[in-house]
mmCIF file of C-alpha atoms in Angstrom:
data_model
loop_
_atom_site.group_PDB
_atom_site.id
_atom_site.type_symbol
_atom_site.label_atom_id
_atom_site.label_comp_id
_atom_site.label_asym_id
_atom_site.label_seq_id
_atom_site.Cartn_x
_atom_site.Cartn_y
_atom_site.Cartn_z
ATOM 1 C CA GLU A 227 19.945 -16.588 -33.295
ATOM 2 C CA THR A 228 21.069 -14.795 -30.142
ATOM 3 C CA GLY A 229 19.147 -11.854 -28.768
ATOM 4 C CA VAL A 230 20.357 -8.502 -27.519
ATOM 5 C CA THR A 231 22.703 -8.803 -24.555
ATOM 6 C CA GLN A 232 23.957 -6.150 -22.144
ATOM 7 C CA SER A 233 26.715 -6.056 -19.571
ATOM 8 C CA PRO A 234 27.065 -5.632 -16.717
ATOM 9 C CA THR A 235 23.682 -6.465 -15.200
ATOM 10 C CA HIS A 236 24.135 -4.179 -12.220
ATOM 11 C CA LEU A 237 26.659 -1.477 -11.416
ATOM 12 C CA ILE A 238 27.255 0.817 -8.463
ATOM 13 C CA LYS A 239 29.311 3.989 -8.883
ATOM 14 C CA THR A 240 29.902 7.156 -6.932
ATOM 15 C CA ARG A 241 29.216 10.702 -8.024
ATOM 16 C CA GLY A 242 31.856 12.081 -10.399
ATOM 17 C CA GLN A 243 33.033 8.704 -11.654
ATOM 18 C CA GLN A 244 32.818 7.461 -15.239
ATOM 19 C CA VAL A 245 31.014 4.343 -16.466
ATOM 20 C CA THR A 246 30.922 2.246 -19.646
ATOM 21 C CA LEU A 247 27.980 0.046 -20.492
ATOM 22 C CA ARG A 248 28.054 -2.531 -23.272
ATOM 23 C CA CYS A 249 25.512 -3.921 -25.692
ATOM 24 C CA SER A 250 25.725 -6.724 -28.245
ATOM 25 C CA SER A 251 23.088 -6.390 -30.933
ATOM 26 C CA GLN A 252 21.015 -9.211 -32.313
ATOM 27 C CA SER A 253 22.655 -11.060 -35.197
ATOM 28 C CA GLY A 254 22.179 -9.183 -38.483
ATOM 29 C CA HIS A 255 21.155 -5.897 -36.820
ATOM 30 C CA ASN A 256 23.243 -2.829 -37.683
ATOM 31 C CA THR A 257 21.329 -0.200 -35.696
ATOM 32 C CA VAL A 258 21.587 0.224 -31.925
ATOM 33 C CA SER A 259 19.640 2.676 -29.782
ATOM 34 C CA TRP A 260 20.229 3.509 -26.120
ATOM 35 C CA TYR A 261 17.575 4.509 -23.596
ATOM 36 C CA GLN A 262 17.545 5.666 -19.984
ATOM 37 C CA GLN A 263 14.628 4.538 -17.839
ATOM 38 C CA ALA A 264 14.185 6.142 -14.421
ATOM 39 C CA LEU A 265 12.082 4.335 -11.850
ATOM 40 C CA GLY A 266 8.385 4.523 -12.694
ATOM 41 C CA GLN A 267 8.976 6.268 -16.022
ATOM 42 C CA GLY A 268 9.055 5.233 -19.644
ATOM 43 C CA PRO A 269 12.426 4.906 -21.400
ATOM 44 C CA GLN A 270 13.978 8.145 -22.675
ATOM 45 C CA PHE A 271 15.863 8.068 -25.986
ATOM 46 C CA ILE A 272 19.573 8.887 -25.553
ATOM 47 C CA PHE A 273 20.995 8.267 -29.041
ATOM 48 C CA GLN A 274 21.125 5.840 -31.926
ATOM 49 C CA TYR A 275 24.032 4.400 -33.915
ATOM 50 C CA TYR A 276 23.781 3.160 -37.477
ATOM 51 C CA ARG A 277 26.801 1.624 -39.180
ATOM 52 C CA GLU A 278 29.176 3.091 -36.577
ATOM 53 C CA GLU A 279 27.861 6.661 -36.900
ATOM 54 C CA GLU A 280 25.579 8.540 -34.484
ATOM 55 C CA ASN A 281 22.234 8.776 -36.257
ATOM 56 C CA GLY A 282 20.198 10.872 -33.842
ATOM 57 C CA ARG A 283 20.305 12.109 -30.270
ATOM 58 C CA GLY A 284 17.793 12.877 -27.573
ATOM 59 C CA ASN A 285 17.943 15.596 -24.954
ATOM 60 C CA PHE A 286 21.016 14.361 -23.061
ATOM 61 C CA PRO A 287 24.193 16.333 -22.267
ATOM 62 C CA PRO A 288 27.522 15.654 -24.016
ATOM 63 C CA ARG A 289 28.825 13.698 -21.023
ATOM 64 C CA PHE A 290 26.661 10.878 -22.470
ATOM 65 C CA SER A 291 28.610 9.493 -25.409
ATOM 66 C CA GLY A 292 28.694 6.303 -27.383
ATOM 67 C CA LEU A 293 30.467 4.114 -29.867
ATOM 68 C CA GLN A 294 29.480 1.428 -32.309
ATOM 69 C CA PHE A 295 32.017 -1.137 -33.459
ATOM 70 C CA PRO A 296 32.380 -2.905 -36.834
ATOM 71 C CA ASN A 297 30.548 -5.935 -35.445
ATOM 72 C CA TYR A 298 27.694 -3.517 -34.523
ATOM 73 C CA SER A 299 28.110 -3.948 -30.777
ATOM 74 C CA SER A 300 27.944 -0.676 -28.895
ATOM 75 C CA GLU A 301 29.100 1.145 -25.785
ATOM 76 C CA LEU A 302 27.452 3.896 -23.765
ATOM 77 C CA ASN A 303 29.861 6.068 -21.776
ATOM 78 C CA VAL A 304 28.755 8.452 -19.067
ATOM 79 C CA ASN A 305 31.266 10.874 -17.549
ATOM 80 C CA ALA A 306 31.028 12.874 -14.331
ATOM 81 C CA LEU A 307 28.203 10.756 -12.963
ATOM 82 C CA GLU A 308 25.395 12.503 -11.114
ATOM 83 C CA LEU A 309 22.880 11.061 -8.669
ATOM 84 C CA ASP A 310 20.099 11.513 -11.258
ATOM 85 C CA ASP A 311 21.937 9.186 -13.642
ATOM 86 C CA SER A 312 20.732 6.279 -11.509
ATOM 87 C CA ALA A 313 18.440 4.345 -13.832
ATOM 88 C CA LEU A 314 17.965 1.251 -15.957
ATOM 89 C CA TYR A 315 19.877 1.647 -19.224
ATOM 90 C CA LEU A 316 18.416 -0.232 -22.140
ATOM 91 C CA CYS A 317 19.791 -0.866 -25.565
ATOM 92 C CA ALA A 318 17.764 -1.979 -28.544
ATOM 93 C CA SER A 319 18.829 -3.242 -31.943
ATOM 94 C CA SER A 320 16.999 -3.224 -35.248
ATOM 95 C CA SER A 321 17.524 -4.515 -38.761
ATOM 96 C CA PRO A 322 17.219 -3.004 -42.232
ATOM 97 C CA THR A 323 15.792 -6.270 -43.519
ATOM 98 C CA GLU A 324 12.826 -5.994 -41.162
ATOM 99 C CA SER A 325 10.866 -2.872 -40.444
ATOM 100 C CA ARG A 326 13.657 -0.527 -39.448
ATOM 101 C CA ASP A 327 11.814 0.522 -36.346
ATOM 102 C CA THR A 328 11.024 -2.921 -34.950
ATOM 103 C CA GLN A 329 13.331 -2.756 -31.978
ATOM 104 C CA TYR A 330 14.491 -5.683 -29.895
ATOM 105 C CA PHE A 331 15.520 -4.762 -26.378
ATOM 106 C CA GLY A 332 18.165 -6.179 -24.113
ATOM 107 C CA PRO A 333 17.571 -6.881 -20.414
ATOM 108 C CA GLY A 334 19.190 -3.623 -19.335
ATOM 109 C CA THR A 335 21.936 -2.496 -16.977
ATOM 110 C CA ARG A 336 20.839 -1.152 -13.607
ATOM 111 C CA LEU A 337 23.156 1.751 -12.663
ATOM 112 C CA THR A 338 23.136 3.129 -9.127
ATOM 113 C CA VAL A 339 25.058 6.333 -8.410
ATOM 114 C CA LEU A 340 25.782 7.028 -4.734
ATOM 115 C CA LYS B 169 7.307 18.120 -29.728
ATOM 116 C CA GLN B 170 5.809 14.643 -29.532
ATOM 117 C CA GLU B 171 4.301 13.677 -26.187
ATOM 118 C CA VAL B 172 2.853 10.273 -25.341
ATOM 119 C CA THR B 173 0.368 9.756 -22.520
ATOM 120 C CA GLN B 174 -0.932 6.480 -21.164
ATOM 121 C CA ILE B 175 -4.113 6.090 -19.161
ATOM 122 C CA PRO B 176 -4.680 4.651 -16.629
ATOM 123 C CA ALA B 177 -1.334 4.731 -14.826
ATOM 124 C CA ALA B 178 -2.306 1.599 -12.909
ATOM 125 C CA LEU B 179 -5.052 -0.973 -13.181
ATOM 126 C CA SER B 180 -6.100 -3.918 -11.039
ATOM 127 C CA VAL B 181 -8.611 -6.425 -12.442
ATOM 128 C CA PRO B 182 -9.856 -9.916 -11.558
ATOM 129 C CA GLU B 183 -8.731 -12.818 -13.679
ATOM 130 C CA GLY B 184 -10.816 -13.385 -16.800
ATOM 131 C CA GLU B 185 -11.774 -9.763 -17.339
ATOM 132 C CA ASN B 186 -11.339 -8.078 -20.714
ATOM 133 C CA LEU B 187 -9.523 -4.764 -20.486
ATOM 134 C CA VAL B 188 -8.404 -1.784 -22.547
ATOM 135 C CA LEU B 189 -5.244 0.250 -22.138
ATOM 136 C CA ASN B 190 -5.085 3.683 -23.736
ATOM 137 C CA CYS B 191 -2.273 5.601 -25.370
ATOM 138 C CA SER B 192 -2.500 9.089 -26.843
ATOM 139 C CA PHE B 193 0.065 11.122 -28.761
ATOM 140 C CA THR B 194 0.180 14.791 -29.712
ATOM 141 C CA ASP B 195 1.739 14.676 -33.195
ATOM 142 C CA SER B 196 -0.055 12.485 -35.728
ATOM 143 C CA ALA B 197 2.963 12.431 -38.087
ATOM 144 C CA ILE B 198 4.211 9.091 -36.827
ATOM 145 C CA TYR B 199 5.992 6.314 -38.642
ATOM 146 C CA ASN B 200 4.593 3.541 -36.514
ATOM 147 C CA LEU B 201 3.451 2.684 -32.981
ATOM 148 C CA GLN B 202 4.628 -0.210 -30.864
ATOM 149 C CA TRP B 203 3.277 -1.788 -27.678
ATOM 150 C CA PHE B 204 5.703 -3.373 -25.227
ATOM 151 C CA ARG B 205 5.481 -5.366 -22.044
ATOM 152 C CA GLN B 206 7.976 -4.874 -19.206
ATOM 153 C CA ASP B 207 8.292 -7.124 -16.186
ATOM 154 C CA PRO B 208 9.755 -5.547 -13.012
ATOM 155 C CA GLY B 209 13.436 -4.655 -13.434
ATOM 156 C CA LYS B 210 13.577 -6.275 -16.865
ATOM 157 C CA GLY B 211 13.916 -5.194 -20.479
ATOM 158 C CA LEU B 212 11.079 -4.655 -22.915
ATOM 159 C CA THR B 213 9.283 -7.349 -24.892
ATOM 160 C CA SER B 214 7.620 -6.239 -28.113
ATOM 161 C CA LEU B 215 3.944 -7.196 -28.275
ATOM 162 C CA LEU B 216 2.557 -5.536 -31.389
ATOM 163 C CA LEU B 217 3.806 -3.101 -34.023
ATOM 164 C CA ILE B 218 1.306 -1.063 -36.046
ATOM 165 C CA GLN B 219 2.535 0.717 -39.162
ATOM 166 C CA SER B 220 1.091 4.193 -39.724
ATOM 167 C CA SER B 221 -0.943 2.892 -42.691
ATOM 168 C CA GLN B 222 -2.567 0.155 -40.601
ATOM 169 C CA ARG B 223 -5.571 0.346 -38.296
ATOM 170 C CA GLU B 224 -4.972 -2.657 -36.069
ATOM 171 C CA GLN B 225 -2.835 -5.681 -35.302
ATOM 172 C CA THR B 226 -3.714 -8.867 -33.448
ATOM 173 C CA SER B 227 -1.647 -11.469 -31.654
ATOM 174 C CA GLY B 228 -3.407 -14.137 -29.642
ATOM 175 C CA ARG B 229 -5.449 -12.462 -26.897
ATOM 176 C CA LEU B 230 -4.018 -9.031 -27.754
ATOM 177 C CA ASN B 231 -5.439 -6.542 -30.205
ATOM 178 C CA ALA B 232 -4.000 -3.083 -30.802
ATOM 179 C CA SER B 233 -5.729 -0.357 -32.767
ATOM 180 C CA LEU B 234 -4.403 2.910 -34.158
ATOM 181 C CA ASP B 235 -6.287 6.084 -35.040
ATOM 182 C CA LYS B 236 -3.685 8.554 -36.287
ATOM 183 C CA SER B 237 -6.133 11.368 -36.915
ATOM 184 C CA SER B 238 -7.214 11.439 -33.280
ATOM 185 C CA GLY B 239 -3.768 10.580 -31.929
ATOM 186 C CA ARG B 240 -4.915 7.448 -30.123
ATOM 187 C CA SER B 241 -4.076 3.790 -29.781
ATOM 188 C CA THR B 242 -5.660 1.129 -27.609
ATOM 189 C CA LEU B 243 -4.399 -2.244 -26.472
ATOM 190 C CA TYR B 244 -7.181 -4.723 -25.803
ATOM 191 C CA ILE B 245 -6.397 -7.768 -23.666
ATOM 192 C CA ALA B 246 -8.999 -10.523 -23.707
ATOM 193 C CA ALA B 247 -9.599 -12.943 -20.837
ATOM 194 C CA SER B 248 -6.817 -11.547 -18.653
ATOM 195 C CA GLN B 249 -4.597 -13.940 -16.681
ATOM 196 C CA PRO B 250 -2.306 -13.415 -13.660
ATOM 197 C CA GLY B 251 0.664 -13.909 -16.027
ATOM 198 C CA ASP B 252 -0.405 -10.742 -17.834
ATOM 199 C CA SER B 253 0.598 -8.694 -14.779
ATOM 200 C CA ALA B 254 3.298 -6.292 -15.957
ATOM 201 C CA THR B 255 3.810 -2.726 -17.136
ATOM 202 C CA TYR B 256 2.572 -2.022 -20.650
ATOM 203 C CA LEU B 257 4.318 0.717 -22.617
ATOM 204 C CA CYS B 258 3.386 2.295 -25.883
ATOM 205 C CA ALA B 259 5.955 4.001 -28.064
ATOM 206 C CA VAL B 260 5.629 6.124 -31.181
ATOM 207 C CA ILE B 261 8.349 6.319 -33.773
ATOM 208 C CA SER B 262 8.707 9.517 -35.763
ATOM 209 C CA GLY B 263 11.311 10.248 -38.400
ATOM 210 C CA GLY B 264 12.683 6.721 -38.408
ATOM 211 C CA PHE B 265 14.973 6.884 -35.401
ATOM 212 C CA LYS B 266 13.494 8.721 -32.431
ATOM 213 C CA THR B 267 11.216 6.631 -30.270
ATOM 214 C CA ILE B 268 9.032 8.374 -27.693
ATOM 215 C CA PHE B 269 7.591 6.256 -24.902
ATOM 216 C CA GLY B 270 4.668 6.811 -22.599
ATOM 217 C CA ALA B 271 5.139 6.308 -18.857
ATOM 218 C CA GLY B 272 3.269 3.001 -18.996
ATOM 219 C CA THR B 273 0.256 1.347 -17.407
ATOM 220 C CA ARG B 274 0.955 -1.007 -14.496
ATOM 221 C CA LEU B 275 -1.444 -3.932 -14.740
ATOM 222 C CA PHE B 276 -2.184 -6.354 -11.919
ATOM 223 C CA VAL B 277 -4.451 -9.321 -12.620
ATOM 224 C CA LYS B 278 -5.774 -10.967 -9.467
ATOM 225 C CA ALA B 279 -6.210 -14.747 -9.389
#
C-alpha cells in the first residue's frame, strides 16, 4: 500500500505567476484535503475534495482552486501568486472505510514566491 | 469560530523526563481530535486519534486525553528520548471535513 505522495518537492516562482501542485492519495482513499502551512504556524485548511466535488473550503480567496480526478488524485492551483503564498502545502487523504477524519498526510511541497 | 491553542509553544527537557503537552479549543462541538508529529520541513505523522465519545487513547509511550466539556486535550510522553524531538500539533475536526490546527509545541529532548 503506497502512502500519500506530492509533487514537486520544492518550487520557486515569482510574484504574479501561476502554480499547480499535485497529490496522489493513498490507495482506497476518495477524500483529499489541502492545507497551507506558513513557517512556525499550524496548517490552515484550504479545501477538501470528495468524489471529485469540492466538499468544503476554508478562508482562502478564489485564486486558490483545485481539482480531483477519477483516480482520486488532486491538484491545487494558485493564480496571481503573492509573496505571502510562500509556505509548505500539504495534502491529506482519508477513507470512508476508516474513520472519515483519520487523515494521512503527504510530505508537502515547499513553495517559495520571490 | 473554532480556535485551537497549544501551550507551551516550545519546550526543552532532558532525556528520560515525562512531559505533558496541552491543547485547548473554544468550541466543544467537535467530531474528534488528532495529535500529529512534524519533523522540520516534513509532512505530518498521525500519533493518536480520539473520537469525541472517548476519553483517552494510548500508543506505546504516548497517551492522549480528551475533556470535551472543558475544551482540553493533553498529550503525555513518557520517558522522553532525543528521537522525540519534533513539533507536536493537535487538530480538532468539526462537521466532518474542516480540520483546525493549533500552532504546535516545539519539543527538544536533550541527550
